């Protein structure tokens, strides 16, 4: 009350007028944020490009910090990516999104900020009486989660605005929605936009960066494999390309970037030991793993199929991962995930 009196005296007005002015200003700000969010959703590709530039800028000014409508934009398209996907997913994005939700629960309880507790707890399958232990269990289970069905359900509280982010002190939200975490989610945002409105080629062009040509090669079971980036560092007005090329005695089969990223996604998910042993699919790529009825591993890359023994498959994965661990190729694969989307 003393602060209100002091501020009213400074502004040479009454306390009642000051309160009314503050409330009106708050309503105006809400209207501005609502309009901003609507503008972002209406032009998603242009909004994505601006958000990408902000997140990758080294400048520290407020104009390069994401505001609430932009954070909601990211959440919106992350959710749509899971809603429209029925295949295998990479859990790295889901872990960050659920972390947002659980940190918001903690902040809400700490600051006595109202949220839709029943809905949030139901979607996360946690109980108020054992909340701390249940959240630890939830994060542990996320390490093995690799399908979109339950992932979409877990994200509903964050997507549905069950927390009403406008009710929180924005300085308290900054550590939760950190620049580093939001930056990691951008390939998932790209995937959500492509699922929702298409325009994949337009997004690829807008998100493309300058890449130098590079190749990593290995051999397994009389087959030669190469991961090849065709750079655009000498022709910056052209797009870079990434191919996974399979060669045998009498053939060469290039696999496009989207299928290659999907292949990496399934292989990584298999390492959690939570995949079905028979068939796993993502973006048109399928892997039929060995079982007691079939000792072979079948990898379908569109109309092209690779057939490995279990030992050959293990050698293939080991050599593939070794190639991907080279610093230059590692960065290039991440750049192409941003262009084509990832989930």
Coordinates of C-alpha atoms in Angstrom, one line a residue, residues 139-318:
X139 CA 11.3 -38.5 -16.3
X140 CA 12.9 -41.9 -16.0
X141 CA 10.3 -43.5 -18.2
X142 CA 10.7 -40.7 -20.8
X143 CA 14.2 -42.1 -21.5
X144 CA 12.5 -45.1 -23.0
X145 CA 9.5 -43.5 -24.7
X146 CA 9.7 -43.6 -28.4
X147 CA 6.1 -43.4 -29.8
X148 CA 3.8 -40.5 -30.4
X149 CA 0.6 -41.9 -29.0
X150 CA 1.3 -41.4 -25.2
X151 CA 3.6 -38.4 -26.0
X152 CA 0.7 -36.4 -27.5
X153 CA -1.4 -37.0 -24.4
X154 CA 1.4 -36.1 -22.0
X155 CA 1.8 -32.7 -23.8
X156 CA -1.8 -31.7 -23.6
X157 CA -1.6 -29.6 -20.4
X158 CA 1.3 -27.5 -21.9
X159 CA -0.6 -27.1 -25.2
X160 CA -4.0 -26.4 -23.7
X161 CA -2.7 -23.5 -21.6
X162 CA -3.6 -25.4 -18.3
X163 CA -1.0 -23.2 -16.6
X164 CA -2.1 -19.8 -18.2
X165 CA 1.4 -18.5 -18.6
X166 CA 0.3 -14.9 -18.4
X167 CA -0.3 -15.4 -14.6
X168 CA 3.3 -16.0 -13.9
X169 CA 6.2 -13.6 -13.3
X170 CA 8.0 -13.5 -16.6
X171 CA 11.4 -13.5 -14.9
X172 CA 10.4 -16.8 -13.2
X173 CA 9.6 -18.3 -16.6
X174 CA 12.9 -17.4 -18.3
X175 CA 15.0 -20.2 -16.6
X176 CA 12.3 -22.7 -17.5
X177 CA 11.9 -21.7 -21.2
X178 CA 15.7 -21.1 -21.7
X179 CA 17.2 -20.2 -25.0
X180 CA 19.2 -23.4 -25.1
X181 CA 16.1 -25.7 -24.6
X182 CA 14.0 -23.8 -27.1
X183 CA 16.8 -23.9 -29.7
X184 CA 16.9 -27.7 -29.4
X185 CA 13.1 -27.9 -30.2
X186 CA 13.3 -26.1 -33.5
X187 CA 13.5 -29.2 -35.7
X188 CA 10.4 -30.5 -34.0
X189 CA 8.7 -27.1 -34.7
X190 CA 9.6 -27.5 -38.4
X191 CA 8.1 -31.0 -38.4
X192 CA 4.9 -29.7 -36.9
X193 CA 4.6 -26.9 -39.4
X194 CA 5.2 -29.3 -42.3
X195 CA 2.5 -31.7 -41.0
X196 CA 0.1 -28.8 -40.5
X197 CA 0.4 -26.7 -43.7
X198 CA 2.9 -28.5 -45.9
X199 CA 5.3 -26.1 -47.7
X200 CA 8.2 -28.4 -47.0
X201 CA 10.3 -27.2 -49.9
X202 CA 9.8 -23.6 -48.9
X203 CA 10.8 -24.3 -45.3
X204 CA 13.9 -26.2 -46.5
X205 CA 15.0 -23.1 -48.5
X206 CA 14.3 -20.7 -45.6
X207 CA 16.2 -22.8 -43.0
X208 CA 19.1 -23.8 -45.2
X209 CA 22.6 -22.7 -44.1
X210 CA 26.0 -22.7 -45.8
X211 CA 27.6 -26.2 -45.8
X212 CA 30.8 -27.5 -47.2
X213 CA 31.1 -30.8 -49.1
X214 CA 32.0 -33.7 -46.9
X215 CA 31.9 -37.5 -47.1
X216 CA 32.2 -40.4 -44.6
X217 CA 32.4 -43.9 -45.8
X218 CA 32.3 -47.5 -44.4
X219 CA 31.7 -51.0 -45.5
X220 CA 29.6 -53.9 -44.2
X221 CA 28.7 -57.3 -45.7
X222 CA 30.1 -56.5 -49.2
X223 CA 28.3 -53.3 -49.3
X224 CA 29.7 -49.8 -49.3
X225 CA 28.0 -47.0 -47.5
X226 CA 28.7 -43.3 -47.7
X227 CA 27.1 -40.3 -45.9
X228 CA 27.6 -37.4 -48.3
X229 CA 26.9 -33.7 -48.0
X230 CA 26.9 -31.8 -51.2
X231 CA 27.9 -28.4 -50.1
X232 CA 26.8 -24.9 -51.2
X233 CA 29.8 -23.0 -49.9
X234 CA 30.9 -22.0 -53.4
X235 CA 27.3 -21.4 -54.6
X236 CA 25.5 -19.8 -51.7
X237 CA 22.3 -19.2 -53.7
X238 CA 21.9 -23.0 -54.0
X239 CA 20.8 -25.5 -51.4
X240 CA 23.0 -28.1 -49.7
X241 CA 22.0 -31.7 -49.9
X242 CA 22.6 -34.8 -47.7
X243 CA 22.5 -38.3 -49.1
X244 CA 23.0 -41.8 -47.6
X245 CA 24.5 -43.8 -50.6
X246 CA 24.5 -47.6 -50.7
X247 CA 26.7 -49.3 -53.3
X248 CA 27.1 -52.9 -54.3
X249 CA 28.9 -54.8 -57.1
X250 CA 26.3 -53.7 -59.7
X251 CA 24.3 -51.0 -58.2
X252 CA 24.3 -47.6 -56.4
X253 CA 21.2 -46.5 -54.4
X254 CA 21.0 -43.0 -53.0
X255 CA 18.7 -42.5 -50.0
X256 CA 17.3 -39.0 -49.5
X257 CA 17.9 -36.9 -46.3
X258 CA 14.4 -37.3 -44.9
X259 CA 14.6 -41.1 -45.0
X260 CA 18.2 -41.1 -43.6
X261 CA 17.1 -39.0 -40.6
X262 CA 14.2 -41.4 -40.0
X263 CA 16.7 -44.3 -40.2
X264 CA 18.8 -42.7 -37.5
X265 CA 15.7 -42.1 -35.4
X266 CA 14.7 -45.7 -35.4
X267 CA 18.2 -47.0 -34.7
X268 CA 18.5 -44.6 -31.8
X269 CA 15.1 -45.6 -30.4
X270 CA 16.1 -49.3 -30.6
X271 CA 19.0 -48.6 -28.2
X272 CA 16.4 -47.9 -25.5
X273 CA 15.3 -51.6 -25.8
X274 CA 11.6 -50.5 -25.9
X275 CA 10.8 -51.1 -29.5
X276 CA 8.7 -53.8 -31.0
X277 CA 11.0 -56.5 -32.3
X278 CA 9.1 -57.1 -35.5
X279 CA 8.4 -53.7 -37.2
X280 CA 9.1 -50.1 -36.4
X281 CA 8.3 -47.3 -38.8
X282 CA 9.1 -43.6 -39.2
X283 CA 8.6 -41.4 -42.3
X284 CA 8.4 -44.3 -44.6
X285 CA 11.4 -46.2 -43.2
X286 CA 10.8 -49.5 -41.5
X287 CA 13.0 -51.9 -39.6
X288 CA 12.0 -55.5 -39.0
X289 CA 14.3 -56.7 -36.2
X290 CA 15.4 -60.2 -35.7
X291 CA 13.2 -62.6 -33.7
X292 CA 13.0 -66.3 -32.9
X293 CA 11.1 -66.8 -36.1
X294 CA 13.5 -64.8 -38.3
X295 CA 17.2 -64.3 -37.6
X296 CA 17.5 -61.5 -40.2
X297 CA 17.2 -57.7 -39.8
X298 CA 15.2 -56.1 -42.7
X299 CA 15.6 -52.4 -43.3
X300 CA 13.1 -50.9 -45.7
X301 CA 14.1 -47.6 -47.2
X302 CA 11.1 -46.8 -49.4
X303 CA 11.2 -49.5 -52.2
X304 CA 14.8 -50.5 -51.3
X305 CA 15.5 -53.2 -48.7
X306 CA 18.6 -54.1 -46.8
X307 CA 18.8 -57.6 -45.2
X308 CA 21.4 -58.2 -42.5
X309 CA 22.3 -61.0 -40.2
X310 CA 22.2 -59.8 -36.5
X311 CA 26.0 -59.5 -36.4
X312 CA 26.0 -57.6 -39.7
X313 CA 23.4 -55.2 -38.4
X314 CA 25.4 -54.6 -35.2
X315 CA 28.5 -53.9 -37.3
X316 CA 26.4 -51.6 -39.5
X317 CA 25.1 -49.6 -36.6
X318 CA 28.6 -49.4 -35.0

